[in-house]
């Protein structure tokens, strides 16, 4: 609240004081400025742009519409004014001992501050509620989020190949959801576990889900075959081999330890098996992979704390924590204290929110859990202020199109809102969630959602770029993969 009030004061001060200069120029005319511009050998007519910088932009600042771009215009106006009229005073002090350009300096840097901060949510800010809400996002966020080169059009057929060939990161994959029915039966036999399904076909037949819970019931039953470190290794190694075929350069893998420790499996059995698979895949397949420990939200806060305590000696083998399982009725704030502890331990934080649950769950994942990414998040579309927050803070969404289709979040893939999320400037990514259950790995998610919603090569580039940007790897690794991405697109276009 006081933050918003501070921004409002700053915006109104800049707008009103600058507008007074504009009004003076309206009544005296812009001839002086036109002449000054012409004296530099430039078209004098450019001098009339002063009305944009000192009348139009201040009016936008006062009403709070397109606040950040308007402030940027004032910044440009002030830089031009200093270059044209005040360069001689740049290093001088005035009569009273202050900087000779303190007035210009105040205008310039106040405008820079407003451009950085935005207008502040307020009944006075049109931009906080109207369809122009996006304009409150820093303009350079849009520049930064745009592909670094112009992506030429690619035919629909070639686009499908490009989607498969482009390097990408997978940031939302539950390793237990990569257990194919064949491996479930092989592990059941190896470990003497009996399953309530007669055959692989019988199990596959049960994969007809109506919502998240109908899937989770079968998913936890499937995970019951995992007992020994080698089982966790085999599962993760199989996923990583499959992901490498889809040109996944980096995967951040979720695992649900509480579903295993509840059956008497030790935390170290789970983590050591998964970690060894990641290490081997890196040296044998060249794929990078890290682990994210997820707390089950249908269990208690105490159970989550217990899981964290068990994982404490193994924290060097995980990069972060997440929150998954049954969303409705289990709002994120239930785990605020656990996530605060994880934050203090230096762990990255993500949470499933807005898969089936309301936008309020996304707000509380951000504010109560302080997560850095939202898993799914597709329900954000119903809340304009939330969309603005996600765009402005560039909070990535790890979207899973086939999962959303199979769990009836959207009636059909053609109704999926991935394209709208991207076009609204959000840092969306494509992922597989539980590929063994939802009909496809990451490339299937890309190709099917692109075919269903007619997205373009530019969207493809943006999604792959976002996946690296949103990952928890070093900036150096991000740049290497982004460079490879650009090379792949250039190669494709050359041969188009
Ligand atoms: N889609 C999903 N949502 C919540 N929890 C999950 N665990 C595995 N898949 C999940
Ligand atoms: Zn998930």
Coordinates of C-alpha atoms in Angstrom, one line a residue, residues 78-371:
X78 CA 15.0 15.2 -21.1
X79 CA 18.0 13.6 -22.7
X80 CA 17.3 15.5 -26.0
X81 CA 16.8 18.8 -24.1
X82 CA 20.1 18.4 -22.3
X83 CA 21.9 17.5 -25.5
X84 CA 20.4 20.4 -27.4
X85 CA 20.5 23.2 -24.8
X86 CA 22.5 22.4 -21.8
X87 CA 25.7 20.5 -22.7
X88 CA 27.8 23.4 -21.8
X89 CA 26.6 23.3 -18.2
X90 CA 26.9 19.6 -17.7
X91 CA 29.9 19.8 -15.4
X92 CA 29.1 23.1 -13.8
X93 CA 27.7 24.3 -10.5
X94 CA 24.9 26.9 -10.3
X95 CA 25.0 30.3 -8.4
X96 CA 23.7 28.7 -5.2
X97 CA 26.2 25.9 -5.3
X98 CA 23.9 23.1 -6.6
X99 CA 24.5 21.3 -9.9
X100 CA 23.7 23.7 -12.8
X101 CA 21.4 21.1 -14.3
X102 CA 19.6 20.0 -11.1
X103 CA 16.2 20.8 -12.5
X104 CA 16.8 18.8 -15.7
X105 CA 18.5 16.1 -13.5
X106 CA 15.5 15.9 -11.3
X107 CA 13.1 15.5 -14.2
X108 CA 15.3 13.0 -16.0
X109 CA 16.0 10.7 -13.0
X110 CA 12.4 10.9 -11.6
X111 CA 11.3 9.8 -15.1
X112 CA 13.8 6.9 -15.0
X113 CA 12.5 5.9 -11.6
X114 CA 8.8 6.0 -12.8
X115 CA 9.8 3.9 -15.9
X116 CA 11.4 1.4 -13.6
X117 CA 8.7 1.3 -10.9
X118 CA 5.5 1.7 -12.8
X119 CA 2.5 3.8 -11.7
X120 CA 1.5 2.1 -8.5
X121 CA -1.9 0.3 -8.2
X122 CA -4.4 2.9 -7.4
X123 CA -8.0 3.9 -8.3
X124 CA -6.2 6.8 -10.1
X125 CA -4.3 4.5 -12.4
X126 CA -6.4 3.6 -15.4
X127 CA -3.7 1.1 -16.3
X128 CA -4.3 -1.0 -13.2
X129 CA -7.8 -2.2 -14.3
X130 CA -8.3 -1.5 -18.0
X131 CA -7.3 -3.6 -21.1
X132 CA -4.1 -1.5 -21.3
X133 CA -3.0 -3.1 -18.0
X134 CA -0.1 -4.7 -19.8
X135 CA 1.4 -1.4 -20.5
X136 CA 2.3 -1.1 -16.9
X137 CA 5.0 -3.7 -17.6
X138 CA 8.4 -2.3 -18.2
X139 CA 8.9 -1.8 -21.9
X140 CA 12.3 -3.3 -21.8
X141 CA 10.8 -6.5 -20.5
X142 CA 9.1 -6.9 -23.8
X143 CA 12.3 -6.1 -25.7
X144 CA 14.1 -8.7 -23.6
X145 CA 11.5 -11.3 -24.0
X146 CA 11.4 -11.0 -27.8
X147 CA 13.6 -13.4 -29.7
X148 CA 17.0 -11.9 -30.2
X149 CA 16.7 -12.2 -34.0
X150 CA 13.8 -11.9 -36.3
X151 CA 12.3 -15.4 -36.7
X152 CA 11.2 -15.8 -40.3
X153 CA 8.0 -17.7 -41.2
X154 CA 8.3 -21.5 -41.5
X155 CA 5.8 -23.7 -43.2
X156 CA 3.5 -25.8 -40.9
X157 CA 5.3 -29.0 -42.0
X158 CA 8.8 -27.7 -41.3
X159 CA 7.6 -26.1 -38.1
X160 CA 6.7 -29.6 -36.7
X161 CA 10.3 -30.7 -37.5
X162 CA 11.8 -27.6 -36.0
X163 CA 9.8 -28.1 -32.8
X164 CA 11.3 -31.5 -32.4
X165 CA 14.9 -30.4 -33.4
X166 CA 15.2 -27.3 -31.3
X167 CA 17.1 -27.5 -28.0
X168 CA 14.9 -27.0 -25.0
X169 CA 14.7 -27.3 -21.2
X170 CA 12.0 -29.4 -19.5
X171 CA 11.1 -27.8 -16.1
X172 CA 8.0 -29.7 -15.2
X173 CA 8.3 -33.4 -15.2
X174 CA 7.3 -35.7 -12.3
X175 CA 9.7 -38.6 -12.5
X176 CA 7.0 -41.0 -11.1
X177 CA 4.8 -39.8 -14.0
X178 CA 7.4 -41.1 -16.5
X179 CA 6.9 -44.7 -15.4
X180 CA 5.6 -46.5 -18.4
X181 CA 3.2 -49.4 -17.8
X182 CA 5.8 -51.8 -19.1
X183 CA 8.4 -50.6 -16.5
X184 CA 5.7 -50.6 -13.8
X185 CA 5.0 -54.3 -14.5
X186 CA 8.8 -55.2 -14.8
X187 CA 9.5 -53.5 -11.4
X188 CA 6.4 -55.1 -9.8
X189 CA 7.8 -58.5 -10.8
X190 CA 11.4 -57.7 -9.8
X191 CA 10.2 -56.6 -6.3
X192 CA 7.3 -59.0 -5.8
X193 CA 4.7 -56.2 -5.6
X194 CA 1.2 -57.1 -6.6
X195 CA -0.8 -54.7 -8.7
X196 CA -4.5 -54.3 -9.0
X197 CA -4.2 -54.6 -12.8
X198 CA -3.9 -57.9 -14.7
X199 CA -1.8 -56.6 -17.6
X200 CA -0.1 -53.7 -19.2
X201 CA -3.1 -53.2 -21.4
X202 CA -5.5 -53.4 -18.4
X203 CA -3.4 -50.7 -16.7
X204 CA -3.4 -48.5 -19.8
X205 CA -7.2 -48.9 -20.1
X206 CA -7.5 -47.2 -16.6
X207 CA -5.9 -44.1 -18.0
X208 CA -9.2 -42.3 -18.7
X209 CA -9.1 -39.3 -16.3
X210 CA -11.9 -36.9 -15.5
X211 CA -9.8 -34.5 -13.2
X212 CA -6.6 -34.3 -11.3
X213 CA -7.7 -36.5 -8.4
X214 CA -8.8 -39.4 -10.7
X215 CA -5.2 -39.3 -12.2
X216 CA -3.4 -39.0 -8.8
X217 CA -5.1 -42.2 -7.5
X218 CA -3.6 -44.3 -10.3
X219 CA -0.3 -42.4 -10.3
X220 CA 0.4 -43.2 -6.6
X221 CA -0.6 -46.8 -7.2
X222 CA 1.9 -47.0 -10.0
X223 CA 4.7 -45.5 -7.9
X224 CA 4.2 -48.3 -5.3
X225 CA 6.5 -50.6 -7.3
X226 CA 9.5 -48.4 -6.5
X227 CA 11.5 -49.9 -3.5
X228 CA 15.2 -49.9 -4.1
X229 CA 17.8 -47.4 -5.2
X230 CA 18.2 -49.2 -8.5
X231 CA 14.4 -48.8 -9.2
X232 CA 14.7 -45.0 -8.9
X233 CA 17.8 -45.1 -11.0
X234 CA 16.2 -47.2 -13.8
X235 CA 13.1 -44.9 -13.9
X236 CA 15.1 -41.7 -14.1
X237 CA 17.6 -43.1 -16.6
X238 CA 14.8 -44.2 -18.9
X239 CA 13.2 -40.7 -18.8
X240 CA 16.5 -39.0 -19.5
X241 CA 17.3 -41.2 -22.5
X242 CA 13.8 -40.4 -23.8
X243 CA 14.2 -36.7 -23.1
X244 CA 17.6 -36.6 -24.9
X245 CA 15.9 -38.0 -28.0
X246 CA 13.6 -35.0 -27.8
X247 CA 16.6 -32.6 -27.8
X248 CA 16.1 -31.7 -24.1
X249 CA 19.4 -30.1 -23.2
X250 CA 18.4 -29.7 -19.5
X251 CA 15.7 -31.1 -17.2
X252 CA 14.7 -30.1 -13.7
X253 CA 13.0 -33.2 -12.4
X254 CA 10.3 -33.3 -9.7
X255 CA 10.1 -36.2 -7.3
X256 CA 7.6 -37.0 -4.5
X257 CA 9.6 -38.5 -1.6
X258 CA 6.7 -38.7 0.8
X259 CA 4.8 -41.2 -1.3
X260 CA 7.9 -43.5 -1.0
X261 CA 8.9 -42.8 2.6
X262 CA 5.3 -43.6 3.7
X263 CA 6.0 -47.1 2.4
X264 CA 9.2 -47.5 4.4
X265 CA 11.6 -46.4 1.6
X266 CA 14.4 -44.3 3.0
X267 CA 14.9 -40.7 1.7
X268 CA 18.5 -41.5 0.7
X269 CA 17.4 -44.5 -1.4
X270 CA 15.2 -42.2 -3.4
X271 CA 17.6 -39.3 -3.8
X272 CA 20.7 -41.3 -4.4
X273 CA 19.1 -43.4 -7.1
X274 CA 17.8 -40.4 -8.9
X275 CA 21.0 -38.4 -8.5
X276 CA 23.1 -41.3 -9.9
X277 CA 20.9 -41.5 -13.0
X278 CA 21.3 -37.7 -13.5
X279 CA 25.1 -38.0 -13.2
X280 CA 25.3 -40.9 -15.6
X281 CA 23.0 -39.3 -18.2
X282 CA 25.1 -36.2 -18.2
X283 CA 28.3 -38.2 -18.9
X284 CA 26.8 -40.7 -21.3
X285 CA 24.1 -38.7 -23.1
X286 CA 25.3 -35.1 -22.6
X287 CA 22.0 -34.1 -21.0
X288 CA 22.0 -31.9 -17.9
X289 CA 19.6 -32.7 -15.1
X290 CA 18.8 -31.6 -11.6
X291 CA 16.3 -32.6 -8.9
X292 CA 13.4 -30.7 -7.2
X293 CA 11.9 -32.3 -4.1
X294 CA 8.1 -31.8 -4.1
X295 CA 6.0 -31.7 -0.9
X296 CA 2.6 -33.4 -1.2
X297 CA 0.0 -30.7 -0.4
X298 CA -2.7 -33.2 0.6
X299 CA -0.5 -34.1 3.6
X300 CA 0.2 -31.9 6.6
X301 CA 2.7 -29.1 7.2
X302 CA 4.4 -31.4 9.8
X303 CA 4.9 -34.1 7.2
X304 CA 6.5 -31.6 4.9
X305 CA 8.9 -30.5 7.6
X306 CA 9.7 -34.1 8.3
X307 CA 10.5 -34.7 4.7
X308 CA 12.7 -31.7 4.6
X309 CA 14.6 -32.9 7.7
X310 CA 15.2 -36.3 6.2
X311 CA 16.5 -34.6 3.0
X312 CA 18.8 -32.2 4.9
X313 CA 22.0 -34.4 4.7
X314 CA 21.4 -34.7 0.9
X315 CA 20.6 -31.1 0.0
X316 CA 23.7 -30.9 -2.3
X317 CA 21.8 -33.3 -4.6
X318 CA 18.7 -31.1 -5.1
X319 CA 18.4 -27.6 -6.4
X320 CA 15.0 -26.7 -5.0
X321 CA 11.6 -27.7 -3.6
X322 CA 8.1 -27.7 -5.1
X323 CA 4.5 -28.3 -4.1
X324 CA 2.2 -30.8 -5.9
X325 CA -0.7 -33.3 -5.6
X326 CA -4.4 -32.4 -5.0
X327 CA -4.7 -28.7 -5.5
X328 CA -8.3 -27.9 -4.6
X329 CA -8.8 -27.4 -0.8
X330 CA -5.1 -27.2 -0.2
X331 CA -4.0 -23.6 -0.7
X332 CA -0.3 -22.8 -0.8
X333 CA -0.3 -20.8 2.4
X334 CA -0.6 -24.0 4.4
X335 CA 3.2 -24.5 3.6
X336 CA 4.4 -20.9 4.1
X337 CA 6.7 -21.8 7.0
X338 CA 8.2 -24.8 5.2
X339 CA 8.9 -22.7 2.2
X340 CA 10.4 -20.0 4.4
X341 CA 12.8 -22.6 5.8
X342 CA 13.7 -23.8 2.4
X343 CA 14.4 -20.3 1.2
X344 CA 16.7 -19.8 4.2
X345 CA 18.5 -23.0 3.2
X346 CA 19.2 -21.4 -0.2
X347 CA 16.8 -23.7 -2.1
X348 CA 14.9 -22.6 -5.2
X349 CA 11.1 -22.7 -4.9
X350 CA 8.3 -23.6 -7.3
X351 CA 4.7 -24.6 -6.7
X352 CA 1.8 -26.1 -8.7
X353 CA -0.9 -23.4 -8.7
X354 CA -3.8 -22.5 -11.0
X355 CA -3.9 -26.0 -12.6
X356 CA -7.5 -26.6 -11.4
X357 CA -7.3 -24.1 -8.5
X358 CA -8.3 -20.4 -8.6
X359 CA -6.0 -17.4 -9.4
X360 CA -6.0 -16.8 -5.6
X361 CA -3.7 -19.8 -5.2
X362 CA -1.2 -18.3 -7.7
X363 CA -1.2 -15.1 -5.7
X364 CA -0.5 -16.9 -2.5
X365 CA 2.2 -19.1 -4.1
X366 CA 3.9 -15.9 -5.1
X367 CA 3.3 -13.9 -1.9
X368 CA 3.2 -16.6 0.9
X369 CA 5.6 -19.1 -0.6
X370 CA 7.8 -16.7 -2.5
X371 CA 8.1 -19.1 -5.4

